[in-house]
mmCIF file of C-alpha atoms in Angstrom:
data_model
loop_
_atom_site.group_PDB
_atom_site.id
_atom_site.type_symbol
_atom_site.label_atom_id
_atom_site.label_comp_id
_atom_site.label_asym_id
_atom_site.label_seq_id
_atom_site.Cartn_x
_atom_site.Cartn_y
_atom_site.Cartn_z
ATOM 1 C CA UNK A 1 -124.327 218.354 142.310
ATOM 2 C CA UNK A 2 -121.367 220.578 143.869
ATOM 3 C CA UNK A 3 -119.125 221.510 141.909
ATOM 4 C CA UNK A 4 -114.960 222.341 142.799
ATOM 5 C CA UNK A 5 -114.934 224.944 145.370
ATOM 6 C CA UNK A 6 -111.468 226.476 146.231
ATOM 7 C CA UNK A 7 -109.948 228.591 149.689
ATOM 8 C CA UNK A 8 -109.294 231.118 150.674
ATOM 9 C CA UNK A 9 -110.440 233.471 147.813
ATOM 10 C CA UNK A 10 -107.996 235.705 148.031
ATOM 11 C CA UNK A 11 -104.191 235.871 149.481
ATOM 12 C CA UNK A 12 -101.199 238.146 150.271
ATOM 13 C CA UNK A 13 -97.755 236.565 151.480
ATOM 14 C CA UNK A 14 -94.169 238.545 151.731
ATOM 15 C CA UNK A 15 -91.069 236.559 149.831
ATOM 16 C CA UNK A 16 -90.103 233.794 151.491
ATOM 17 C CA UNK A 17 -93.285 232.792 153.331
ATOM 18 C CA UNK A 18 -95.328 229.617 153.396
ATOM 19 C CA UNK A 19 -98.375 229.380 151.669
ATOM 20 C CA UNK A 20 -101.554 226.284 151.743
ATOM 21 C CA UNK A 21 -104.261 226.526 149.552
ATOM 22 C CA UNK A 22 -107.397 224.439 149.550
ATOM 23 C CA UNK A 23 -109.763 222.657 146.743
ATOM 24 C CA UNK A 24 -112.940 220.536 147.468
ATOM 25 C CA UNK A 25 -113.546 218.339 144.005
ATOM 26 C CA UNK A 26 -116.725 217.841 142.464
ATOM 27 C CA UNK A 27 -119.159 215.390 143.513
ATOM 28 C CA UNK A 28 -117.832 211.834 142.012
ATOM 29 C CA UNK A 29 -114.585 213.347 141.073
ATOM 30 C CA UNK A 30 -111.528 211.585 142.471
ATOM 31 C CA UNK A 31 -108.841 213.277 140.723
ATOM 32 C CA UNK A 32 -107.704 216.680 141.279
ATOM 33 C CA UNK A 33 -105.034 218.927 139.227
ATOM 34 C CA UNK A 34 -103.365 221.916 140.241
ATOM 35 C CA UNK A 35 -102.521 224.938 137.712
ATOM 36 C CA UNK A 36 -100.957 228.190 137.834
ATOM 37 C CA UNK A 37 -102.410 230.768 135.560
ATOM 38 C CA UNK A 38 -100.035 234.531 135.993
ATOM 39 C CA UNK A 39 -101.404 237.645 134.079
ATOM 40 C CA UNK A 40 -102.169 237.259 130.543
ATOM 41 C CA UNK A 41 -101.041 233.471 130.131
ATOM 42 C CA UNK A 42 -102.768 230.466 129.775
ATOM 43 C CA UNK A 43 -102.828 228.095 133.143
ATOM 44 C CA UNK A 44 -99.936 225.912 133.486
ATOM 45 C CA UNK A 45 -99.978 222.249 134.996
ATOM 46 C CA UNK A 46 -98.491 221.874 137.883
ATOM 47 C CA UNK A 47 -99.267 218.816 139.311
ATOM 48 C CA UNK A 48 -102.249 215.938 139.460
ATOM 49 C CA UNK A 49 -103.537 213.603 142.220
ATOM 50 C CA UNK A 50 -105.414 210.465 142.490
ATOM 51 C CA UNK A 51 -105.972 208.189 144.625
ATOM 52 C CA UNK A 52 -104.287 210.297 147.169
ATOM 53 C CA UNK A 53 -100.696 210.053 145.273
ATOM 54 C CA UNK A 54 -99.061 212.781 142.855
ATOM 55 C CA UNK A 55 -99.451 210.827 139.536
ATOM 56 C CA UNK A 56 -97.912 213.250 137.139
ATOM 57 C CA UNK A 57 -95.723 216.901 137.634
ATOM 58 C CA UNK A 58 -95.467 219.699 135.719
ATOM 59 C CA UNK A 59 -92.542 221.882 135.619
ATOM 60 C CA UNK A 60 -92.675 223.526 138.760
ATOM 61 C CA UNK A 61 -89.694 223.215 141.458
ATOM 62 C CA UNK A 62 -90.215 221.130 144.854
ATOM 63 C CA UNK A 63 -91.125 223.930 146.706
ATOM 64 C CA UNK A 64 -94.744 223.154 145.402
ATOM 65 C CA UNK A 65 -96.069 220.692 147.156
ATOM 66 C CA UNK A 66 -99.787 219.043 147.659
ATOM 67 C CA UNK A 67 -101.919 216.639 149.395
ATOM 68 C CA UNK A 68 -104.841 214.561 148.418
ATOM 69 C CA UNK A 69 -107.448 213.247 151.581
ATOM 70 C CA UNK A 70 -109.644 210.395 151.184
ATOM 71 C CA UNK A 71 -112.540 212.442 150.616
ATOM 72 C CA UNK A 72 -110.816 213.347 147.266
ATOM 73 C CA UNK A 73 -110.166 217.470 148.456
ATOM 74 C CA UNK A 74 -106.426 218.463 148.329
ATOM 75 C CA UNK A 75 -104.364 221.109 149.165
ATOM 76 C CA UNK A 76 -101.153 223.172 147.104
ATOM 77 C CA UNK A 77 -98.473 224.019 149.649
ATOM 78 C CA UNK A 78 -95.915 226.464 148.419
ATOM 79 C CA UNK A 79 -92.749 227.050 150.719
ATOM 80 C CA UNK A 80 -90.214 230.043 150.533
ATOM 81 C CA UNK A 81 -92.658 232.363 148.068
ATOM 82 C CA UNK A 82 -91.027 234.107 145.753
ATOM 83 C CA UNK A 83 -92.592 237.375 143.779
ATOM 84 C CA UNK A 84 -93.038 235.797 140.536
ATOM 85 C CA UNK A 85 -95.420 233.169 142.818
ATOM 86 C CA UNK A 86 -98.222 235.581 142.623
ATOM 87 C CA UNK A 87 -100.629 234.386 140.485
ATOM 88 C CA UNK A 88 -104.528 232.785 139.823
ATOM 89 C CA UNK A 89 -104.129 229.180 141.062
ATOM 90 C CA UNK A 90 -106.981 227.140 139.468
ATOM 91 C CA UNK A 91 -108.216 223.471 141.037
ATOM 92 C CA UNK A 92 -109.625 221.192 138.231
ATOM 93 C CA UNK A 93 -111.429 217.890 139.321
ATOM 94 C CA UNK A 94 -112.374 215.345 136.779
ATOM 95 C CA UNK A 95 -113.238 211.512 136.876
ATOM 96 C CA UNK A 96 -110.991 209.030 134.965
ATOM 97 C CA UNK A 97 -113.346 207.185 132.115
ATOM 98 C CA UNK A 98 -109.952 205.803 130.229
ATOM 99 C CA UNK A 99 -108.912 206.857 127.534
ATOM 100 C CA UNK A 100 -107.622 210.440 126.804
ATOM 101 C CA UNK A 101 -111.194 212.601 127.504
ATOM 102 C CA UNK A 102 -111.320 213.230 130.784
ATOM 103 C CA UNK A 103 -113.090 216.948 131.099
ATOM 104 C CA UNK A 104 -112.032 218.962 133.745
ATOM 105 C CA UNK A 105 -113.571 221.477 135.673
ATOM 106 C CA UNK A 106 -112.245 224.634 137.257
ATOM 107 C CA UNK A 107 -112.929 225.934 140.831
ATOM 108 C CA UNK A 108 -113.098 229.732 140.791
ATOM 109 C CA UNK A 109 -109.278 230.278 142.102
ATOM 110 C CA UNK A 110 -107.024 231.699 144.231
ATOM 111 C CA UNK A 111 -105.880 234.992 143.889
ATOM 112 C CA UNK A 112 -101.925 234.973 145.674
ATOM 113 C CA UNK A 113 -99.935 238.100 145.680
ATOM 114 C CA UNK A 114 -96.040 238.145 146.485
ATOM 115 C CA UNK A 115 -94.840 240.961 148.406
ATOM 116 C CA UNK B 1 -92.327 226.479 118.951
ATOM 117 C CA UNK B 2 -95.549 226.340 121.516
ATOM 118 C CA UNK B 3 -97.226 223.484 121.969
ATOM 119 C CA UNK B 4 -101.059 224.746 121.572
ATOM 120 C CA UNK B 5 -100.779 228.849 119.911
ATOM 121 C CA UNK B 6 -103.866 230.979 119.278
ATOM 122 C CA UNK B 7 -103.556 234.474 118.321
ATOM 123 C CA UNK B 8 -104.015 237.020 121.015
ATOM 124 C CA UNK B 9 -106.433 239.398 119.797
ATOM 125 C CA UNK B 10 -108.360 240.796 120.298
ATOM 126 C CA UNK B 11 -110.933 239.600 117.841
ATOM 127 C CA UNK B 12 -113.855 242.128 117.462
ATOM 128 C CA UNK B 13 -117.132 241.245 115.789
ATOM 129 C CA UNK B 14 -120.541 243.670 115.945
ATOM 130 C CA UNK B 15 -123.057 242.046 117.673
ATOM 131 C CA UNK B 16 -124.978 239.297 115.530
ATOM 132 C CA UNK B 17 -121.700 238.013 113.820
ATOM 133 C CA UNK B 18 -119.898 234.810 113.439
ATOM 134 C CA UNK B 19 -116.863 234.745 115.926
ATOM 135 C CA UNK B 20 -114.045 232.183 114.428
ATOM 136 C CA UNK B 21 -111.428 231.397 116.770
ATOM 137 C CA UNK B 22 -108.154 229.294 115.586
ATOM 138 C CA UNK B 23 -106.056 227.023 117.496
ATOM 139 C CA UNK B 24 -102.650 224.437 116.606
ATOM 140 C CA UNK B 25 -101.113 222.191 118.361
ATOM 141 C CA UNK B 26 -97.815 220.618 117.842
ATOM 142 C CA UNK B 27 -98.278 217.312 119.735
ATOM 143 C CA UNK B 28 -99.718 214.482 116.973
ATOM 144 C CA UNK B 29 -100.449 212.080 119.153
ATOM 145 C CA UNK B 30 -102.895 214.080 121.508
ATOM 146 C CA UNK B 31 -106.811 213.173 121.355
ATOM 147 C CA UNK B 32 -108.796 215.296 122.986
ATOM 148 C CA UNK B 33 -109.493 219.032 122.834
ATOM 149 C CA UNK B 34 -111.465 221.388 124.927
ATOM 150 C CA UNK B 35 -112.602 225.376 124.717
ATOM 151 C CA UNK B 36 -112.701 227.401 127.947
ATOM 152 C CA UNK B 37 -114.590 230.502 128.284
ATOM 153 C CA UNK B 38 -113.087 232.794 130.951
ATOM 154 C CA UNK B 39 -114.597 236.202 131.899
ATOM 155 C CA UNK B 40 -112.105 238.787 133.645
ATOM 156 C CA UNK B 41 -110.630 237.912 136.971
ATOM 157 C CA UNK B 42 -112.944 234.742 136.880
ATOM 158 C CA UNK B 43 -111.742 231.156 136.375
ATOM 159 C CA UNK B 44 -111.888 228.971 133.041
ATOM 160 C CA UNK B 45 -115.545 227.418 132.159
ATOM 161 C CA UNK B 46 -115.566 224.596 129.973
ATOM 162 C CA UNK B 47 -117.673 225.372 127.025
ATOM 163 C CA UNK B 48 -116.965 222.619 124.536
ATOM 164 C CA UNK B 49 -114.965 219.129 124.102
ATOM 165 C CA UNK B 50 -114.060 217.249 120.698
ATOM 166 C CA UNK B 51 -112.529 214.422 119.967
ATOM 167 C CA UNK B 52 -112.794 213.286 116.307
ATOM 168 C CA UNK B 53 -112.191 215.267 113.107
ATOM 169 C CA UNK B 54 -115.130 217.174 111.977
ATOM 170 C CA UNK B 55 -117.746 219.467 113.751
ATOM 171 C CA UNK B 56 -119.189 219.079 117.209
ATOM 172 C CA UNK B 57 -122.130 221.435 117.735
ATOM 173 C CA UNK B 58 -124.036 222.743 120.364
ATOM 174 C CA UNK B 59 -126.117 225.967 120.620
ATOM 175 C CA UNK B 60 -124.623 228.384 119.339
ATOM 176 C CA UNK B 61 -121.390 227.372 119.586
ATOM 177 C CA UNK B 62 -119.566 224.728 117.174
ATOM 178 C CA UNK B 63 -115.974 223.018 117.488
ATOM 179 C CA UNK B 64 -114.168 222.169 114.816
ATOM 180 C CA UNK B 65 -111.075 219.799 114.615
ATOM 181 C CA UNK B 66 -108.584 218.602 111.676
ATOM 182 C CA UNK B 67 -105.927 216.294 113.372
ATOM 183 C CA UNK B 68 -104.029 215.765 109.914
ATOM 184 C CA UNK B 69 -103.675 219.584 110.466
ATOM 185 C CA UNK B 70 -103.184 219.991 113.842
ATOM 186 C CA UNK B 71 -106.054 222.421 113.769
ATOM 187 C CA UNK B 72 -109.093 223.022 116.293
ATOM 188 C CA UNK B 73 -111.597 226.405 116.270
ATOM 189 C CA UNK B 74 -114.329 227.635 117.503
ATOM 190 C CA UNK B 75 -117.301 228.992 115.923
ATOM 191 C CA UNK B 76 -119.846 230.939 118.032
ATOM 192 C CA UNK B 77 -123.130 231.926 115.830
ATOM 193 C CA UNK B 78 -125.024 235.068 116.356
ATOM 194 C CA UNK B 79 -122.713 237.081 118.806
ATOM 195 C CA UNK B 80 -123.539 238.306 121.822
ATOM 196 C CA UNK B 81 -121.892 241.052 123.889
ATOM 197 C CA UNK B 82 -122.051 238.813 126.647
ATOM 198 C CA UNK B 83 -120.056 236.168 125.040
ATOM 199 C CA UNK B 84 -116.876 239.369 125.213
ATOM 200 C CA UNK B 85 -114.518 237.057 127.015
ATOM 201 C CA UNK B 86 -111.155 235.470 126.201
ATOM 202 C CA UNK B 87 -111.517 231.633 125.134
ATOM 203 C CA UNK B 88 -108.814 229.305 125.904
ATOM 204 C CA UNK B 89 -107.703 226.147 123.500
ATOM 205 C CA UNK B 90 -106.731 223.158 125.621
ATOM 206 C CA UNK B 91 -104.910 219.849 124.786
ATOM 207 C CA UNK B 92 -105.141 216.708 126.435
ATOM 208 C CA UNK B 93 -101.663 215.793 126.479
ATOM 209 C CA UNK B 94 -101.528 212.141 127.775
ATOM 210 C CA UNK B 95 -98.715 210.613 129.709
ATOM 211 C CA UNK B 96 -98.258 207.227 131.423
ATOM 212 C CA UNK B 97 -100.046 207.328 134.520
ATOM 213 C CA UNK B 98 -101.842 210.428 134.176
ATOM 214 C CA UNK B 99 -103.223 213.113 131.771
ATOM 215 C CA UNK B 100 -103.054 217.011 131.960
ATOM 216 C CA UNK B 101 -104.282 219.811 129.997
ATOM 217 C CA UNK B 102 -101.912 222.241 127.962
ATOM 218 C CA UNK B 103 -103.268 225.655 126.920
ATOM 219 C CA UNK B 104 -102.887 228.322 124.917
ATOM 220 C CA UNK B 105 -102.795 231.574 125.689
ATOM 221 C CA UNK B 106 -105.992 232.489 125.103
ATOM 222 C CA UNK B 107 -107.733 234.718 122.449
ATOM 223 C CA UNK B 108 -109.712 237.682 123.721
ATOM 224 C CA UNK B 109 -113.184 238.093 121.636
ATOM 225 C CA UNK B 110 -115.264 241.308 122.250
ATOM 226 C CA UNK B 111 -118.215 241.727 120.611
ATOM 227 C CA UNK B 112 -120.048 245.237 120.317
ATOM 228 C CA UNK B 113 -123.755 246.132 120.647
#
């Protein structure tokens, strides 16, 4: 079984640039979530896809941005970077059963620093 | 007030020792709970899920949960220095359409030889 991988590993972006990262779910996982976890905090949701649709939105402005394909990876897109962007963004995959205990798993992260 | 709050730490136990690690949540309705284990400049690892009151075991490691008290913990039985991470308290929070996880903060646990 594979679990969630996640690209690149690390990243470094000035203010105001574009940034696309990358997750590959787990085997037999269809839905993917996107979190942001900055120094010393827990991760934050940010948004969650299925079925190739953005099914629920944390608070984070439109800037953020994502994809699902219909081999269940997806991709965060962040546009016009700001410093306080930097950051360990964390993939989760997990497979719907019903019901409120769905586990997810993380992919290692992306490290993004904000010049 | 946050929705899921642990207490910083760090928590420091000798090696050996029971680790206890606290967690509330303000959301009654929520249903499912979840400890993460992550090591420095690594990602969260899912160590344990519970969803009913009382104790879920396995290992070493045992969940606890109280939903009239809005409580969940973490017990982790004979300490090891390698178990020196900080351990995250997650929430299912469920909305129409989709579900995510809340966290704490984390609480940092470092256990000496």
């Amino acid at each position: 079984e594979t679990g969630v991988t996640q690209s690149p590993t690390h990243l470094i972006k000035t203010r105001g640039q574009q940034v696309t990262l990358r997750c590959s779910s787990q085997s037999g996982h269809n839905t993917v979530s996107w979190y942001q976890q900055a120094l010393g905090q827990g991760p934050q949701f940010i948004f969650q896809y299925y079925r190739e649709e953005e099914n629920g939105r944390g608070n984070f402005p439109p800037r953020f941005s994502g994809l699902q394909f219909p081999n269940y990876s997806s991709e965060l897109n962040v546009n016009a970077l700001e410093l306080d962007d930097s950051a360990l963004y964390l993939c989760a995959s997990s497979f719907p059963t019903g019901g409120a205990y769905n586990e997810q798993f993380f992919g290692p992260g992306t490290r993004l620093t904000v010049l | 007030q946050k929705e899921v709050e642990q207490n910083s730490g760090p928590l420091s136990v000798p090696e050996g020792a029971i680790a206890s690690l606290n967690c509330t949540y303000s959301d009654r309705v929520s249903q499912s709970f979840f400890w993460y284990r992550q090591y420095s400049g690594k990602s969260p690892e899912l160590i344990m899920s519970i969803y009913s009151n009382g104790d879920k075991e396995d290992g070493r490691f045992t969940a606890q949960l109280n939903k009239a008290s809005q409580y969940v913990s973490l017990l982790i039985r004979d300490s090891q220095p390698s178990d020196s991470a900080t351990y995250l308290c997650a929430v299912n929070r469920v909305r129409t359409g989709f579900q995510k996880l809340v966290f704490g903060t984390g609480t940092r646990l470092l256990v000496s030889p």
